[in-house]
Amino acid sequence: MLASKPNKLGNIIPLQKMASLFFSETTAEENIKYAEIIIRKWDIDSPSVNKVTSLFQDETKEAKDFLKCVKDLRRARKFLISQNSVSNNKLVLAENLIEIAMKRLEKELYKILSDGKCILDLESISSTRYSSDASTKCDDSGSEDEVDTSVSSSPISDLKSIADCMISSGYSKECVNIFTLMRKSTLEDNMNKIGIDRFKSSRIHKMKWESLEDIVKVWLRALTVSVKTNFNREKLLCEQVFSSASITTRESCFCDIIRDSAMTIFKFPEQVAEHKRSPKNTFRLMELYETISDLWPEIDLLLCHEITSDIKSQALSSLRKLANAIHIVVSEFESTINKDSSKTQVPGGGIHQLSQSAMNYISSLAAYAKTLSDVLTIHPSVSPKTHFEVPKSDDPSTKNASTHLAWLIQVLLCKIDTKGAFYKEVALSYLFLANNLHFILEKVLTSNLETLLGEKWVTRHARKVRVFASKYELVAWNKVLSSLPQKNSTDLSSPEAAKECLRSFNVAFEETYKKQMTWIVTDGLLRDEMKSSIAKKLVPRYTEFFDRYVGMFIEEDQDLVRFSPDDLANYLSDLFYGNAVL
């Protein structure tokens, strides 16, 4: 089909211009006359018109004819204006008929949007989604030759046909206002179903954390539903219904529909971030941050236009304030460890409350390693890390978290070292350090900390536990071991010397055992290892002495024999439960 045709002078005349040359006043009048029949049939102000019947209800031919008549009316009006027609009455009639038609389409728009026809299936919308590149080529005025007058049984297609017709007829504002009003109302109903009304409370700052935490749980699900479903649905619907309009019109419509709901839901995390902070709040703050961060690609795509920039700015503000709140809480936690000045000794050298509370918090932080790394990228740690070995991380996304969590554990270990010095018994001090370091190591091995800190860190600190245990053993049992002769020794040349050695052993063992009868090793495996190590050194030496010398004692001296080798082993097996009795 040719796009143009030469005239007698050889000039090229576009077919659109040629069509207007052949569009006579008679044709215009015929179009107006035919359009009047169709349009008045659906005049909402006419008493003869069925107020219930919808133009787009079942039979699409009626709607198609109606939209075509409006298109023809516009052409007739344009022709009469261009010809400076003296038939002003025809021009006035055309204008009146277009106005009647627009009122009818407004009613149809209300009806489709309000009767539930456009409860939309996201998959069906996405499958026919218009590309943004094609959409940006359109403007508000449109070209009447480009307006689609086809009608399908799809409510979305009907809405698009109505919008195309109204916008091309100069009723863009009216169309957008109705669409925005109705869709905003529908969106608000949907948002209320997911609990958005709870995020509007002016008393959020005064709420107890327990009450606020319940609302946070609702919000975590509500944001996902809002971004992935509710807001996305409105975006796609605006793109399709107003595909013939400019991108500015589409984005303005979308923005007006979601603004109030979006500002409410994106403002809430900011209010939570400003709530009274404490370590127990950290993980809800992390979840809020994580949820927004995970959804940010979708948020960024939904709010990519300048018109929606204020909504996007609010979301970004909440993200930044959450990051700041998390940074402050984690920093205050480190400061709390450093400032702990309690000199209370844990009975029996057991696990210090600071070790328990700190490691519970640190291991929980490890579950949010990526989020913590993001926060530390925004707010780098300024803690001096001298004499501190940074763990090697294979995952760049959690490197900052690995370093900082290792540092927090280092701060805790230093504080535990100072608390170990408060014990008067050196052996008990080493037992305390072994217990607490082993507890910290177990928390690492049973959480995400193991992955973050790495095998080298674990190996190094496991070795330190053994060092503390060995030092405890040396200090605590050296006097007992020293009271016995060395293996294969010939120092005890007489029964009297053997008896004196046995007396010294009895005194040393009873004194050591009674002193440690309430000492404790909390971990079963470590307890067994330490008892086994003591027994392996003590029992064989005592057995050798017993077998070699005790038989030399006369009957009157048998009272000196307080322990058989089996008795000794049994006593040692009862160590480190905190309740042994000699």
XYZ file of C-alpha atoms in Angstrom:
582
model
C 0.000 0.000 0.000
C 1.415 3.380 -1.041
C 1.982 6.003 1.610
C 1.669 8.976 -0.772
C 0.625 9.979 -4.299
C 2.004 12.657 -6.725
C -0.305 15.538 -7.807
C -0.404 17.124 -11.227
C 2.627 19.278 -10.428
C 4.616 16.238 -9.367
C 4.525 17.107 -5.638
C 4.032 14.286 -3.163
C 0.790 14.534 -1.167
C 0.451 12.363 1.999
C -2.565 10.057 1.943
C -3.782 11.580 5.223
C -3.929 14.979 3.481
C -5.573 13.403 0.445
C -8.244 11.884 2.690
C -9.119 15.333 4.046
C -9.447 16.643 0.493
C -12.100 14.045 -0.259
C -13.837 14.517 3.135
C -16.680 16.843 2.133
C -19.131 18.784 4.231
C -21.764 16.268 3.162
C -19.647 13.423 4.529
C -19.189 15.323 7.756
C -22.927 15.862 8.088
C -23.616 12.193 7.369
C -21.128 11.166 10.076
C -22.763 13.518 12.556
C -26.230 12.268 11.672
C -25.274 8.599 12.071
C -23.314 9.292 15.240
C -26.296 11.092 16.749
C -28.430 7.957 16.396
C -25.876 5.762 18.125
C -24.780 8.199 20.829
C -28.279 9.336 21.874
C -29.223 5.687 22.274
C -26.730 5.613 25.158
C -27.331 9.139 26.515
C -27.280 8.762 30.306
C -29.532 11.842 30.679
C -32.225 10.382 28.445
C -35.170 8.886 30.390
C -35.539 6.157 27.770
C -32.045 4.800 28.304
C -31.658 1.754 30.547
C -29.566 3.005 33.449
C -28.363 -0.477 34.316
C -27.292 -1.779 30.931
C -23.607 -1.411 30.181
C -22.293 -0.501 26.773
C -19.435 -2.954 27.304
C -21.463 -5.667 29.013
C -21.721 -8.600 26.637
C -22.155 -7.616 23.018
C -18.947 -5.918 21.931
C -20.416 -4.730 18.618
C -22.380 -1.972 20.351
C -19.265 -0.655 22.038
C -17.244 -0.899 18.834
C -19.883 1.058 16.895
C -20.057 3.646 19.677
C -16.302 4.234 19.737
C -16.180 4.424 15.925
C -18.964 7.021 15.917
C -16.994 9.165 18.367
C -13.917 8.858 16.150
C -15.954 9.881 13.095
C -17.450 12.773 15.052
C -13.986 14.075 15.837
C -13.052 13.924 12.146
C -16.241 15.748 11.209
C -15.619 18.414 13.839
C -12.053 18.850 12.679
C -13.181 19.190 9.078
C -15.876 21.763 9.859
C -13.410 23.833 11.869
C -10.783 23.667 9.109
C -13.298 24.755 6.454
C -14.577 27.711 8.497
C -17.972 26.196 7.885
C -20.982 28.466 8.096
C -22.910 25.419 9.368
C -22.247 26.397 12.957
C -25.253 24.435 14.106
C -23.628 21.231 12.833
C -20.407 22.034 14.661
C -22.330 22.756 17.855
C -24.224 19.483 17.448
C -20.961 17.580 17.006
C -19.560 19.168 20.145
C -22.722 18.318 22.102
C -22.696 14.737 20.893
C -19.055 14.312 21.902
C -19.896 15.648 25.353
C -22.811 13.172 25.651
C -20.517 10.381 24.523
C -17.889 11.359 27.082
C -20.437 11.292 29.896
C -21.410 7.816 28.782
C -17.795 6.671 28.736
C -17.230 8.188 32.163
C -20.101 6.086 33.471
C -18.700 2.987 31.763
C -15.313 3.721 33.295
C -16.872 3.967 36.756
C -18.797 0.752 36.238
C -15.893 -1.365 35.028
C -13.629 -0.072 37.785
C -16.202 -0.545 40.541
C -17.958 -3.813 39.768
C -14.931 -6.027 40.311
C -14.253 -6.790 36.660
C -10.710 -5.571 36.927
C -9.565 -7.740 39.798
C -6.437 -8.398 37.878
C -4.334 -11.459 37.342
C -0.703 -10.285 37.312
C 0.381 -13.046 34.955
C -2.241 -12.163 32.379
C -1.308 -8.491 32.632
C 2.402 -9.154 32.346
C 1.919 -11.338 29.289
C 0.501 -8.402 27.352
C 2.550 -5.647 28.966
C 3.474 -2.721 26.765
C 7.144 -1.918 26.496
C 8.245 1.365 27.998
C 10.150 2.205 24.828
C 6.972 2.106 22.768
C 5.018 3.986 25.407
C 7.361 6.946 25.507
C 6.665 7.652 21.850
C 3.060 8.599 22.612
C 1.802 11.957 23.807
C -1.393 13.215 25.437
C -2.993 14.466 22.241
C -2.643 11.180 20.369
C -3.514 10.685 16.727
C -7.067 9.729 16.012
C -5.900 7.471 13.217
C -3.854 5.563 15.782
C -6.645 5.190 18.356
C -7.745 1.590 18.720
C -11.534 1.243 18.485
C -11.462 -2.532 18.811
C -13.138 -4.008 21.885
C -12.546 -7.367 23.507
C -14.130 -9.195 26.397
C -11.182 -8.247 28.622
C -11.941 -5.505 31.194
C -8.432 -4.152 30.698
C -8.948 -3.869 26.945
C -12.271 -2.124 27.563
C -10.591 0.350 29.913
C -7.887 1.015 27.338
C -10.480 1.602 24.590
C -12.347 4.069 26.796
C -9.158 5.874 27.806
C -7.962 6.108 24.186
C -11.285 7.565 23.112
C -11.570 10.084 25.951
C -7.958 11.249 25.654
C -8.255 11.679 21.861
C -11.461 13.623 22.390
C -9.785 16.093 24.738
C -11.096 14.562 27.957
C -7.771 13.309 29.287
C -8.139 15.040 32.662
C -11.607 13.654 33.293
C -10.532 10.148 32.346
C -7.421 10.199 34.520
C -9.299 11.688 37.493
C -11.957 8.972 37.448
C -9.436 6.197 36.938
C -7.204 7.520 39.727
C -10.073 7.985 42.163
C -11.452 4.488 41.640
C -8.136 2.650 41.607
C -6.915 4.563 44.669
C -10.024 3.476 46.542
C -9.500 -0.150 45.481
C -5.829 -0.019 46.448
C -6.640 1.410 49.868
C -9.102 -1.441 50.452
C -6.400 -3.951 49.518
C -3.836 -2.215 51.725
C -6.218 -2.210 54.683
C -6.554 -5.973 54.299
C -2.822 -6.359 54.911
C -2.905 -4.049 57.922
C -1.645 -0.689 56.625
C -3.887 1.163 59.091
C -1.598 -0.100 61.885
C 1.394 1.717 60.355
C -0.258 5.145 60.648
C -0.289 5.369 64.412
C 0.966 8.667 65.772
C 1.819 6.842 68.999
C 4.529 4.613 67.486
C 7.274 6.506 69.344
C 5.462 5.969 72.649
C 4.679 2.270 72.136
C 6.365 -0.425 74.160
C 8.731 -2.439 71.996
C 6.711 -5.627 72.446
C 3.624 -3.948 70.958
C 5.619 -2.330 68.182
C 7.302 -5.628 67.350
C 3.926 -7.174 66.555
C 3.292 -4.389 64.044
C 6.765 -4.882 62.542
C 5.902 -8.525 61.852
C 2.795 -7.401 59.953
C 4.808 -4.796 58.033
C 7.444 -7.315 56.898
C 4.804 -9.250 54.970
C 2.829 -6.156 53.991
C 5.750 -4.512 52.171
C 6.389 -7.584 50.055
C 2.714 -7.863 49.122
C 2.544 -4.115 48.415
C 5.604 -3.962 46.154
C 5.289 -7.280 44.351
C 1.507 -7.329 44.041
C -0.472 -4.198 44.889
C 1.816 -1.463 43.560
C 3.044 -3.582 40.674
C -0.558 -4.273 39.653
C -1.350 -0.550 39.554
C 1.811 0.175 37.563
C 1.002 -2.446 34.951
C -2.624 -1.369 34.745
C -1.662 2.272 34.190
C 0.790 1.248 31.487
C -1.826 -0.719 29.619
C -4.860 1.495 30.038
C -2.923 4.660 29.167
C -0.548 3.178 26.622
C -1.668 5.804 24.064
C -0.926 8.658 26.481
C 2.441 10.124 27.383
C 4.676 8.463 29.947
C 4.145 11.530 32.132
C 0.392 10.898 32.164
C 0.880 7.247 33.047
C 3.380 7.949 35.813
C 1.269 10.787 37.251
C -1.739 8.514 37.358
C 0.266 5.711 38.980
C 1.820 8.104 41.485
C -1.537 9.596 42.516
C -2.981 6.112 43.034
C -0.223 4.744 45.274
C 1.189 7.899 46.920
C -0.695 7.837 50.231
C -0.351 4.081 50.714
C 3.283 4.012 49.603
C 4.321 6.938 51.793
C 2.639 5.306 54.791
C 4.291 1.929 54.337
C 7.736 3.372 53.514
C 7.584 5.841 56.426
C 6.991 3.152 59.047
C 10.578 1.744 59.169
C 11.887 5.252 59.714
C 9.618 5.623 62.746
C 10.788 2.267 64.100
C 14.426 3.302 63.587
C 13.801 6.367 65.742
C 12.284 4.278 68.561
C 14.248 3.732 71.770
C 17.183 1.515 70.820
C 18.523 -1.576 72.573
C 20.354 -4.753 71.482
C 17.116 -6.758 71.525
C 15.697 -4.403 68.867
C 18.606 -4.970 66.491
C 17.238 -7.993 64.706
C 13.873 -6.458 63.854
C 15.764 -3.436 62.521
C 17.881 -5.867 60.483
C 14.762 -7.546 59.111
C 13.240 -4.197 58.166
C 16.467 -3.176 56.408
C 16.838 -6.569 54.748
C 13.273 -6.543 53.431
C 13.607 -3.109 51.829
C 17.068 -3.956 50.512
C 15.908 -7.243 48.967
C 12.953 -5.506 47.329
C 14.979 -2.509 46.170
C 15.328 -3.657 42.516
C 11.513 -3.851 42.284
C 11.085 -0.572 44.187
C 13.609 1.143 41.926
C 11.810 -0.114 38.820
C 8.368 0.883 40.098
C 9.515 4.356 41.127
C 11.930 5.076 38.280
C 10.249 8.299 37.067
C 10.891 11.763 38.464
C 7.193 12.076 39.344
C 7.513 9.284 41.919
C 10.893 10.473 43.217
C 9.497 11.709 46.549
C 8.104 8.236 47.322
C 11.419 6.654 46.378
C 13.229 9.201 48.551
C 11.101 8.193 51.529
C 11.972 4.526 50.998
C 15.657 5.439 50.742
C 15.416 7.615 53.860
C 13.992 4.697 55.844
C 16.777 2.450 54.573
C 19.439 4.951 55.633
C 17.911 5.584 59.046
C 17.621 1.865 59.687
C 21.304 1.481 58.792
C 22.188 4.295 61.155
C 20.105 2.800 63.980
C 21.713 -0.630 63.499
C 25.176 0.965 63.498
C 24.451 2.828 66.730
C 23.093 -0.254 68.521
C 26.044 -2.447 67.480
C 28.509 0.289 68.483
C 26.803 0.707 71.851
C 26.975 -3.065 72.339
C 30.764 -2.978 71.917
C 30.936 -0.062 74.320
C 28.836 -1.984 76.856
C 31.343 -4.872 76.826
C 34.251 -2.498 77.304
C 32.526 -0.683 80.171
C 31.544 -3.847 82.063
C 33.288 -3.383 85.403
C 31.681 -6.175 87.404
C 34.155 -8.008 89.644
C 31.739 -10.743 90.633
C 33.376 -14.153 90.338
C 31.436 -16.989 88.761
C 31.349 -19.882 91.288
C 33.556 -22.792 90.253
C 35.050 -20.935 87.285
C 31.920 -21.458 85.169
C 30.554 -19.459 82.233
C 30.314 -15.729 82.881
C 26.996 -14.066 82.186
C 28.794 -11.590 79.915
C 30.067 -14.482 77.772
C 26.574 -15.881 77.453
C 24.754 -12.657 76.660
C 27.460 -11.315 74.350
C 27.823 -14.525 72.337
C 24.069 -14.972 72.037
C 23.937 -11.484 70.518
C 27.018 -11.881 68.309
C 25.922 -15.274 66.949
C 22.496 -13.791 66.178
C 24.172 -10.909 64.345
C 25.994 -13.477 62.235
C 22.661 -14.630 60.813
C 22.351 -11.163 59.233
C 25.920 -11.008 57.938
C 25.098 -9.516 54.542
C 22.891 -6.818 56.052
C 25.514 -6.029 58.692
C 28.154 -5.750 55.955
C 25.941 -3.301 54.066
C 25.526 -1.212 57.213
C 29.263 -1.261 57.915
C 29.901 -0.116 54.346
C 27.772 2.954 55.040
C 29.123 3.373 58.599
C 32.655 1.902 58.752
C 33.849 0.754 62.157
C 36.299 3.159 63.805
C 37.375 0.771 66.601
C 41.195 0.516 66.894
C 42.103 -2.987 65.766
C 45.728 -3.184 66.826
C 47.128 -6.690 67.404
C 44.084 -8.070 65.677
C 44.180 -10.653 62.907
C 41.446 -10.026 60.341
C 39.750 -13.275 59.299
C 39.946 -14.129 55.624
C 36.530 -14.190 53.951
C 35.793 -15.859 50.635
C 32.529 -13.935 50.310
C 32.990 -10.204 49.550
C 29.375 -9.514 50.502
C 30.059 -10.509 54.133
C 33.696 -9.424 54.524
C 32.870 -6.374 56.661
C 30.670 -8.462 58.943
C 33.367 -11.137 59.330
C 35.915 -8.557 60.415
C 33.620 -6.727 62.807
C 32.198 -9.842 64.459
C 35.712 -11.196 64.967
C 36.597 -7.877 66.547
C 33.592 -7.988 68.902
C 34.632 -11.475 70.040
C 38.174 -10.184 70.566
C 36.811 -7.360 72.743
C 34.815 -9.931 74.716
C 37.853 -12.210 75.180
C 39.925 -9.316 76.478
C 37.217 -8.493 79.002
C 36.982 -12.153 80.064
C 40.764 -12.193 80.565
C 40.483 -9.281 83.003
C 37.692 -11.047 84.894
C 39.802 -14.199 85.162
C 42.399 -12.178 87.051
C 39.894 -11.563 89.878
C 40.231 -15.189 91.071
C 42.712 -15.649 93.928
C 43.382 -19.228 92.881
C 45.534 -19.185 89.741
C 44.344 -22.651 88.775
C 40.712 -21.563 89.015
C 41.513 -18.531 86.870
C 42.829 -20.794 84.104
C 39.798 -23.078 84.458
C 37.541 -20.040 84.119
C 39.357 -18.947 80.944
C 39.207 -22.467 79.475
C 35.472 -22.719 80.221
C 34.593 -19.369 78.734
C 36.775 -19.630 75.644
C 35.413 -23.117 74.977
C 31.859 -21.770 75.345
C 32.632 -18.956 72.874
C 34.188 -21.456 70.471
C 31.107 -23.700 70.656
C 28.842 -20.742 69.882
C 30.984 -20.051 66.829
C 30.856 -23.680 65.684
C 27.072 -23.892 66.059
C 26.224 -20.695 64.173
C 27.001 -18.828 60.983
C 30.068 -17.466 62.767
C 32.016 -20.594 61.775
C 31.650 -19.710 58.091
C 32.347 -16.018 58.671
C 35.446 -16.444 60.863
C 36.920 -19.409 59.020
C 38.790 -22.579 59.903
C 42.004 -20.780 60.827
C 40.238 -18.725 63.509
C 38.562 -21.833 64.937
C 41.846 -23.804 65.020
C 43.749 -20.970 66.702
C 41.184 -20.548 69.487
C 40.734 -24.301 69.996
C 44.483 -24.437 70.631
C 44.123 -21.661 73.220
C 41.478 -23.688 75.069
C 43.954 -26.562 75.354
C 46.657 -24.179 76.570
C 44.380 -22.863 79.336
C 43.401 -26.413 80.317
C 47.062 -27.469 80.432
C 47.995 -24.481 82.593
C 45.121 -25.248 84.955
C 46.321 -28.849 85.231
C 49.913 -27.850 85.853
C 49.082 -25.326 88.570
C 46.293 -27.315 90.239
C 47.900 -30.785 90.301
C 51.621 -30.070 90.397
C 51.827 -30.393 94.201
C 50.053 -33.767 94.088
C 52.260 -35.107 91.302
C 55.409 -33.752 92.965
C 54.599 -35.691 96.158
C 55.087 -38.984 94.312
C 58.446 -40.336 93.197
C 59.308 -40.196 89.550
C 58.745 -43.320 87.497
C 61.358 -46.044 88.191
C 62.835 -43.844 90.938
C 64.977 -45.410 93.682
C 64.763 -42.431 96.038
C 62.609 -44.288 98.568
C 65.215 -46.628 100.004
C 63.402 -47.438 103.239
C 59.828 -48.083 104.457
C 59.999 -44.912 106.495
C 60.734 -42.836 103.396
C 57.839 -44.542 101.582
C 55.499 -43.840 104.481
C 56.516 -40.185 104.517
C 55.936 -39.989 100.762
C 52.479 -41.511 101.216
C 51.639 -39.034 103.974
C 52.668 -36.145 101.717
C 50.580 -37.527 98.856
C 47.489 -37.968 101.046
C 47.710 -34.397 102.308
C 48.335 -32.936 98.830
C 45.580 -34.948 97.143
C 42.950 -34.264 99.833
C 43.802 -30.572 99.906
C 43.690 -30.270 96.118
C 40.560 -32.346 95.761
C 38.641 -30.511 98.498
C 39.654 -27.168 97.008
C 38.263 -28.235 93.636
C 35.203 -30.085 94.832
C 32.953 -27.201 93.685
C 34.882 -26.316 90.540
C 33.096 -26.979 87.291
C 33.641 -27.642 83.594
C 30.353 -26.978 81.862
C 30.993 -28.786 78.583
C 30.829 -32.573 78.849
C 33.446 -33.287 76.211
C 35.944 -30.807 77.633
C 35.251 -32.167 81.129
C 36.032 -35.715 80.061
C 39.185 -34.631 78.238
C 40.503 -32.752 81.264
C 39.726 -35.574 83.716
C 41.336 -38.071 81.364
C 44.471 -35.949 81.070
C 44.818 -35.656 84.871
C 44.158 -39.361 85.369
C 46.721 -40.399 82.765
C 49.418 -38.481 84.615
C 48.416 -39.216 88.202
C 46.960 -42.728 88.386
C 49.869 -44.636 86.732
C 52.442 -42.945 89.000
C 50.361 -43.620 92.105
C 49.767 -47.229 91.012
C 53.507 -47.794 90.570
C 54.174 -46.333 94.017
C 51.329 -48.325 95.550
C 52.409 -51.635 94.071
C 56.055 -51.111 94.911
C 55.938 -49.781 98.467
C 52.624 -50.323 100.185
C 53.278 -54.055 100.543
C 56.285 -53.169 102.724
C 54.094 -51.573 105.401
C 53.393 -53.473 108.600
C 49.813 -53.935 109.730
C 49.946 -50.922 112.064
C 50.854 -48.687 109.114
C 47.983 -49.784 106.884
C 45.917 -46.815 108.144
C 48.219 -44.605 106.094
C 46.773 -46.118 102.916
C 43.823 -43.812 102.267
C 43.402 -44.542 98.556
C 43.779 -47.548 96.343
C 44.544 -46.873 92.656
C 40.892 -47.641 91.841
C 39.713 -45.236 94.536
C 41.894 -42.531 93.072
C 40.461 -43.066 89.593
C 36.924 -42.934 90.987
C 37.582 -39.689 92.818
C 39.016 -38.099 89.685
C 35.996 -39.203 87.663
C 33.782 -37.124 89.972
C 35.651 -33.883 89.281
C 34.218 -30.784 87.569
C 30.524 -31.287 88.319
C 30.545 -28.636 91.014
C 29.235 -30.984 93.720
C 31.897 -33.657 94.368
C 32.527 -34.685 97.979
C 35.573 -36.487 99.338
